[in-house]
Coordinates of C-alpha atoms in Angstrom, one line a residue:
M53 CA 14.8 96.3 20.6
P54 CA 14.0 94.0 23.6
A55 CA 16.4 91.2 22.5
A56 CA 19.3 93.7 21.9
I57 CA 18.7 95.4 25.3
A58 CA 18.6 92.1 27.2
K59 CA 21.8 91.0 25.6
A60 CA 23.7 94.3 26.2
M61 CA 22.4 94.6 29.8
G62 CA 24.7 91.8 30.8
S63 CA 27.7 94.0 29.9
T64 CA 26.3 97.1 31.6
V65 CA 27.3 98.2 35.2
R66 CA 26.4 100.8 37.7
I67 CA 29.4 102.7 39.1
E68 CA 29.6 104.5 42.4
S69 CA 32.6 106.7 43.1
W70 CA 33.7 107.2 46.7
A71 CA 36.2 109.5 48.3
Y72 CA 37.4 110.0 51.9
V73 CA 35.9 113.2 53.3
S74 CA 35.6 114.6 56.8
G75 CA 32.9 112.7 58.6
G76 CA 32.9 114.6 61.9
G77 CA 34.3 111.9 64.2
F78 CA 33.0 108.4 64.8
W79 CA 29.5 109.5 65.6
G80 CA 29.5 112.5 63.2
S81 CA 29.9 115.0 66.0
G82 CA 32.7 117.0 64.4
G83 CA 35.5 118.6 66.3
A84 CA 39.3 118.0 66.4
G85 CA 38.8 114.2 66.2
A86 CA 36.9 114.4 63.0
A87 CA 37.7 111.3 60.9
L88 CA 37.9 110.9 57.2
V89 CA 35.1 108.5 56.1
P90 CA 34.3 107.0 52.7
T91 CA 31.5 108.9 51.1
K92 CA 29.8 108.4 47.8
V93 CA 30.5 111.5 45.6
S94 CA 29.1 110.5 42.3
S95 CA 27.4 107.7 40.4
G96 CA 27.1 106.7 36.8
S97 CA 27.3 103.8 34.4
G98 CA 29.8 101.8 32.4
V99 CA 30.2 98.9 30.0
V100 CA 32.5 95.9 30.0
Y101 CA 35.2 96.8 27.5
D102 CA 37.7 93.9 27.9
A103 CA 36.5 90.8 29.7
E104 CA 39.9 89.2 29.9
E105 CA 41.6 92.3 31.3
R106 CA 38.5 93.0 33.5
L107 CA 38.3 96.6 32.1
I108 CA 35.2 98.8 32.3
L109 CA 34.7 101.8 30.0
T110 CA 33.0 104.9 31.3
N111 CA 33.2 108.7 31.5
A112 CA 36.0 110.5 33.2
H113 CA 33.6 112.7 35.1
V114 CA 32.0 109.6 36.7
L115 CA 35.4 108.7 38.2
D116 CA 36.4 112.3 39.3
S117 CA 36.7 113.2 43.0
P118 CA 34.7 116.2 44.3
V119 CA 35.5 119.7 43.1
G120 CA 38.4 121.1 45.1
M121 CA 39.9 117.7 46.0
G122 CA 41.5 117.0 42.6
G123 CA 42.4 113.6 41.2
V124 CA 40.1 110.7 40.8
A125 CA 37.8 108.8 43.2
T126 CA 39.6 107.0 46.1
R127 CA 37.3 104.0 45.9
V128 CA 35.0 102.7 43.1
K129 CA 32.1 100.3 43.6
V130 CA 30.8 98.4 40.5
V131 CA 27.4 96.8 40.6
F132 CA 26.6 94.3 37.9
S133 CA 23.2 93.5 36.3
G134 CA 22.9 90.4 38.4
G135 CA 23.4 92.3 41.6
Q136 CA 27.0 91.3 42.3
V137 CA 29.2 94.0 43.8
R138 CA 32.9 94.4 43.2
E139 CA 35.6 96.9 43.8
G140 CA 37.1 98.8 40.9
R141 CA 40.4 100.6 40.5
V142 CA 40.8 103.6 38.2
V143 CA 43.3 102.9 35.4
A144 CA 43.3 106.3 33.8
V145 CA 41.1 109.1 32.7
D146 CA 41.1 111.6 29.8
R147 CA 39.1 114.6 30.8
D148 CA 39.3 116.4 27.5
C149 CA 37.5 113.5 25.8
D150 CA 35.5 112.5 29.0
I151 CA 36.7 108.9 28.8
G152 CA 37.7 106.8 31.8
L153 CA 38.9 103.3 32.3
L154 CA 38.7 101.2 35.4
R155 CA 39.7 97.6 36.3
I156 CA 37.6 95.2 38.3
E157 CA 39.6 94.0 41.3
E158 CA 39.5 90.4 42.6
P159 CA 37.6 90.3 45.9
R160 CA 39.6 91.0 49.1
W161 CA 37.2 88.8 51.0
R162 CA 36.0 85.2 50.9
L163 CA 33.1 84.6 48.7
G164 CA 30.2 82.9 50.6
A165 CA 27.4 80.9 49.2
E166 CA 25.3 84.0 48.8
S167 CA 28.1 85.8 46.8
E168 CA 28.0 84.7 43.2
R169 CA 31.1 84.9 41.1
V170 CA 31.1 87.5 38.3
E171 CA 31.5 86.3 34.7
L172 CA 32.3 89.4 32.7
V173 CA 30.6 89.7 29.3
E174 CA 32.4 91.9 26.8
A175 CA 30.2 94.2 24.8
P176 CA 30.6 94.0 21.0
L177 CA 31.5 97.4 19.4
G178 CA 29.7 98.8 16.4
K179 CA 30.3 102.0 14.5
S180 CA 28.7 105.4 15.1
S181 CA 29.7 106.3 11.6
A182 CA 27.1 103.8 10.4
L183 CA 24.2 105.4 12.3
A184 CA 21.5 107.2 10.4
R185 CA 19.3 110.2 11.4
G186 CA 16.1 108.8 13.0
E187 CA 17.6 105.4 13.7
R188 CA 16.4 103.8 16.9
V189 CA 18.9 103.2 19.6
A190 CA 18.8 102.4 23.3
V191 CA 20.8 104.0 26.2
L192 CA 21.6 101.6 29.0
G193 CA 22.6 102.6 32.5
A194 CA 21.5 103.4 36.1
P195 CA 19.5 106.7 36.0
L196 CA 19.7 108.6 39.2
G197 CA 22.0 106.0 40.6
G198 CA 19.2 103.4 40.8
S199 CA 18.7 100.1 39.1
L200 CA 20.0 99.4 35.6
G201 CA 17.5 100.1 32.9
A202 CA 17.2 101.1 29.3
T203 CA 15.8 104.1 27.5
V204 CA 14.8 103.8 23.8
G205 CA 15.1 106.8 21.5
T206 CA 16.4 107.9 18.1
V207 CA 19.5 109.5 16.6
E208 CA 19.0 113.2 15.9
S209 CA 22.5 113.8 14.5
P210 CA 25.0 110.9 14.0
A211 CA 28.0 113.2 13.6
F212 CA 27.4 116.2 15.8
L213 CA 30.3 118.6 15.9
A214 CA 31.4 120.5 19.0
D215 CA 31.2 123.9 17.4
E216 CA 27.6 123.4 16.4
M217 CA 26.8 124.3 20.0
A218 CA 25.4 127.8 19.8
A219 CA 26.6 130.5 22.2
G220 CA 23.2 130.5 23.9
Q221 CA 23.1 126.8 24.7
R222 CA 23.7 125.9 28.3
G223 CA 25.8 123.0 29.2
P224 CA 29.4 121.8 30.0
P225 CA 32.3 122.9 27.8
P226 CA 32.2 121.3 24.4
L227 CA 34.1 118.0 23.9
L228 CA 36.3 119.5 21.2
Y229 CA 38.4 116.4 20.6
T230 CA 35.6 113.9 20.0
Q231 CA 32.9 113.3 17.5
L232 CA 29.5 113.2 19.2
V233 CA 26.1 111.6 18.6
R234 CA 23.1 113.8 19.5
L235 CA 20.2 111.8 20.7
A236 CA 16.5 112.2 21.2
A237 CA 16.0 110.2 24.3
P238 CA 15.1 111.0 27.9
I239 CA 18.5 110.6 29.5
V240 CA 19.0 111.7 33.1
Q241 CA 21.9 111.9 35.6
G242 CA 23.4 108.5 36.3
N243 CA 23.3 107.4 32.6
S244 CA 26.7 109.0 32.1
G245 CA 29.2 106.4 30.9
G246 CA 26.6 103.9 29.9
P247 CA 26.5 102.3 26.4
V248 CA 24.3 103.5 23.5
I249 CA 23.4 100.4 21.5
N250 CA 21.9 99.8 18.0
R251 CA 19.4 97.1 17.1
A252 CA 22.1 94.5 16.8
G253 CA 23.1 95.1 20.5
E254 CA 26.4 96.7 19.5
V255 CA 27.8 99.7 21.4
V256 CA 27.9 102.7 19.0
A257 CA 28.5 105.5 21.6
I258 CA 29.1 106.2 25.3
A259 CA 26.5 108.5 27.0
S260 CA 28.3 111.6 28.2
T261 CA 26.4 114.9 28.8
A262 CA 23.6 117.1 27.5
I263 CA 23.1 120.7 26.3
Q264 CA 20.1 122.8 27.1
T265 CA 18.8 124.7 24.0
G266 CA 15.7 126.3 25.6
A267 CA 13.7 126.8 28.7
D268 CA 11.4 123.8 28.5
P269 CA 12.6 120.3 29.6
G270 CA 12.2 119.0 26.0
S271 CA 15.0 121.2 24.9
R272 CA 17.6 119.2 26.7
K273 CA 19.7 117.4 24.0
P274 CA 21.7 114.3 25.2
L275 CA 25.1 113.8 23.7
A276 CA 27.2 110.6 23.4
I277 CA 30.8 110.1 22.4
S278 CA 31.3 108.1 19.3
I279 CA 32.5 104.6 20.0
E280 CA 35.3 105.0 17.5
D281 CA 36.8 107.9 19.4
A282 CA 36.1 106.3 22.8
D283 CA 37.9 103.2 21.7
A284 CA 40.9 105.1 20.3
V285 CA 41.3 106.9 23.7
A286 CA 40.7 103.8 25.7
K287 CA 43.5 101.9 23.9
V288 CA 46.0 104.6 24.8
L289 CA 44.8 104.7 28.5
R290 CA 45.1 101.0 28.9
S291 CA 48.7 101.1 27.6
G292 CA 49.7 103.5 30.3
A293 CA 50.7 106.1 27.8
Q294 CA 49.7 109.8 27.9
V295 CA 47.0 110.7 25.4
R296 CA 48.5 113.2 23.0
R297 CA 46.4 115.5 20.7
P298 CA 47.1 116.1 17.1
V299 CA 48.2 119.7 16.3
L300 CA 47.5 121.6 13.1
G301 CA 49.1 124.8 14.2
A302 CA 46.4 127.1 12.7
A303 CA 43.7 129.4 14.1
L304 CA 40.6 128.8 12.1
E305 CA 37.3 130.7 11.8
A306 CA 34.3 129.4 10.1
I307 CA 32.9 131.8 7.4
D308 CA 29.9 131.5 5.1
E309 CA 29.1 133.1 1.8
V310 CA 27.6 136.2 3.5
D311 CA 30.6 136.6 5.8
S312 CA 33.0 136.6 2.8
V313 CA 31.0 139.3 1.1
W314 CA 30.7 141.4 4.2
R315 CA 34.5 141.3 4.6
L316 CA 34.8 142.8 1.2
D317 CA 32.3 145.5 2.2
A318 CA 34.5 146.2 5.3
E319 CA 37.5 146.7 3.1
A320 CA 35.5 149.2 1.0
G321 CA 35.0 151.3 4.2
D322 CA 32.3 153.7 5.3
G323 CA 29.7 150.9 5.7
A324 CA 29.5 150.6 1.9
Q325 CA 27.7 147.7 0.3
A326 CA 29.7 147.3 -2.9
D327 CA 28.8 145.5 -6.0
H328 CA 30.5 142.1 -5.8
S329 CA 28.8 140.4 -8.7
D330 CA 32.2 139.5 -10.2
V331 CA 33.5 138.0 -6.9
R332 CA 33.1 134.4 -5.9
A333 CA 31.5 134.2 -2.4
V334 CA 32.9 131.2 -0.5
A335 CA 32.2 129.2 2.7
G336 CA 34.9 127.4 4.6
L337 CA 37.5 127.9 7.3
L338 CA 39.5 131.2 7.2
V339 CA 43.1 130.8 8.4
R340 CA 43.3 133.7 11.0
G341 CA 46.7 132.8 12.3
L342 CA 49.6 130.3 12.1
A343 CA 52.0 129.0 14.7
S344 CA 55.5 130.0 13.6
G345 CA 57.2 126.9 12.2
G346 CA 54.1 124.9 13.0
P347 CA 52.7 122.0 10.8
A348 CA 50.3 124.2 8.7
E349 CA 52.9 126.9 8.0
R350 CA 55.5 124.3 7.0
A351 CA 53.0 122.8 4.6
G352 CA 52.6 126.2 2.9
L353 CA 49.3 127.5 4.2
R354 CA 49.1 131.3 4.7
V355 CA 47.0 133.6 6.8
G356 CA 44.0 134.6 4.7
D357 CA 43.6 131.2 3.0
V358 CA 40.2 129.7 3.2
I359 CA 40.2 125.9 3.7
V360 CA 37.3 124.3 1.7
R361 CA 38.2 120.6 1.9
C362 CA 40.0 118.3 4.3
N363 CA 40.8 114.8 3.3
G364 CA 38.4 115.2 0.4
R365 CA 35.5 116.3 2.5
R366 CA 33.8 119.7 2.5
T367 CA 34.7 122.0 5.4
R368 CA 32.3 124.5 6.8
L369 CA 32.8 124.2 10.5
K370 CA 35.9 123.8 12.7
G371 CA 34.5 120.5 13.7
D372 CA 34.9 119.3 10.1
V373 CA 38.7 119.6 10.6
L374 CA 38.7 118.3 14.2
R375 CA 36.9 115.2 13.0
E376 CA 39.6 114.5 10.5
L377 CA 42.3 115.1 13.2
G378 CA 40.8 112.6 15.6
P379 CA 41.2 112.5 19.4
V380 CA 44.6 110.8 19.5
A381 CA 47.8 111.9 17.7
Q382 CA 49.7 109.4 15.6
A383 CA 53.3 109.9 14.6
G384 CA 53.8 110.9 11.0
R385 CA 50.1 111.2 10.3
R386 CA 49.1 113.7 7.5
I387 CA 45.9 115.4 6.5
H388 CA 45.4 116.8 3.0
V389 CA 43.7 120.2 2.7
Q390 CA 42.5 122.2 -0.2
A391 CA 42.3 126.0 0.2
L392 CA 41.5 129.1 -1.8
R393 CA 44.0 132.0 -1.8
W394 CA 43.4 135.5 -3.1
G395 CA 46.0 137.6 -4.7
E396 CA 45.6 140.6 -7.0
G397 CA 43.0 139.1 -9.2
V398 CA 39.3 138.5 -8.7
E399 CA 39.5 134.7 -8.9
P400 CA 41.4 132.8 -6.1
T401 CA 44.2 130.3 -6.6
R402 CA 43.4 126.8 -5.5
V403 CA 46.1 125.5 -3.1
Q404 CA 46.8 121.9 -2.1
A405 CA 48.7 121.2 1.1
S406 CA 49.8 118.0 2.8
V407 CA 50.1 118.7 6.5
E408 CA 52.1 116.4 8.7
L409 CA 50.4 116.9 12.1
G410 CA 52.3 117.7 15.2
Q411 CA 51.3 116.6 18.7
R412 CA 51.0 118.0 22.2

C-alpha cells in the first residue's frame, strides 16, 4: 500500500491541544502570583475534511480540555506532513460519537522565507460498508505525539457493534451511536483521530479507541468510527446545528434461542425443565418496555414482542437496530420492523410496524 499511504499522508495532520493552566509564576515558583500558561494537554491526529473551508476531522477526545476543566482545548496546534505549523480553532465536538471538527486559522504573523504556505489536500472518502474481513488497511497518524507515520493491518470486523463488547472487556464506554470497524493493527496513543485508508487511499474510518479483551498486549483491539457515520455527524457540526439522536422509544434486550426456552421454564416454576418440543425458540430483541406515547408504542409494538427484523435485516443484537437508526436524527424518518407476538396459542403472530422515529 505504499502509493496509497504516500497519497493520503498529504491530508493527515498531527494535532496538539493546549489549555491555560497554573504555571506557578513567571519562573514556575508558584505562590500568589502564579500565572496561567499554555500547556499541552493532549495530542492526536486528524485528516483534511474540506480543503476549501479549511476543516480538519478528528476525535472529540483529542480536542477536549483536561478532566475537571470542562469544555474544549483553549488552543489547538496543527502540524502538517511537510512540517508547517498552524493554529486551529475548534468548530464543534460530538462526544457521544467521538467526532470533532476544527478549522485551520490564517496565520496571525508574517510568513518569512522559511515559512511555507500550506496547501490543504482534501482526503477522498470511501465506504466502510464496502470493507471485507481480512482486507488490508493502513492507519495514518502521529503515534505518541511524534512524527506522522502509517501502520498497516487488517480488518477484523467491518461492522462491529457496540453491544458486542463483553462485560469483561476493558476500555472506554461503548460508542453506542456509531458503527465501528475493529482492526488488527498495532495502534497506539496519538493515532486517535487519524484516517484509516483502503488500498485506493480512500478514508474508510477514523481511528478512535481500543478495547482490552485479555491480559496480554495482543488482546488490545483497536476500533475506528465508520466514515459514513463520521461524515454524517461532521455535516451537522459544520452547519452549527446541534446533533440530535434518533429515538425509538423502546427498551430492548437481546435474547437467543436458549434464552427464549429458559423463559418458558421460568414460567413453569420450581426450576422445571419443561418439554417445549412444540414451541418455536426464537432469537431477536425482546421489547422490555415502551415509552408512553413514544414512536414504538404509536406504531403498535407491545411489551413482550420480539423484533426479528429491522429494515429487512435480521436482528440479534441491539446494535443491529442502532445501526439502522444511525447517529443523526432526520425529521420524518421511518424504520420498518418485523416482530413476533405470542397470545394464547403456541405459534406467534407476525407483526409489521412502521415506526416514525422521534429525536432528542
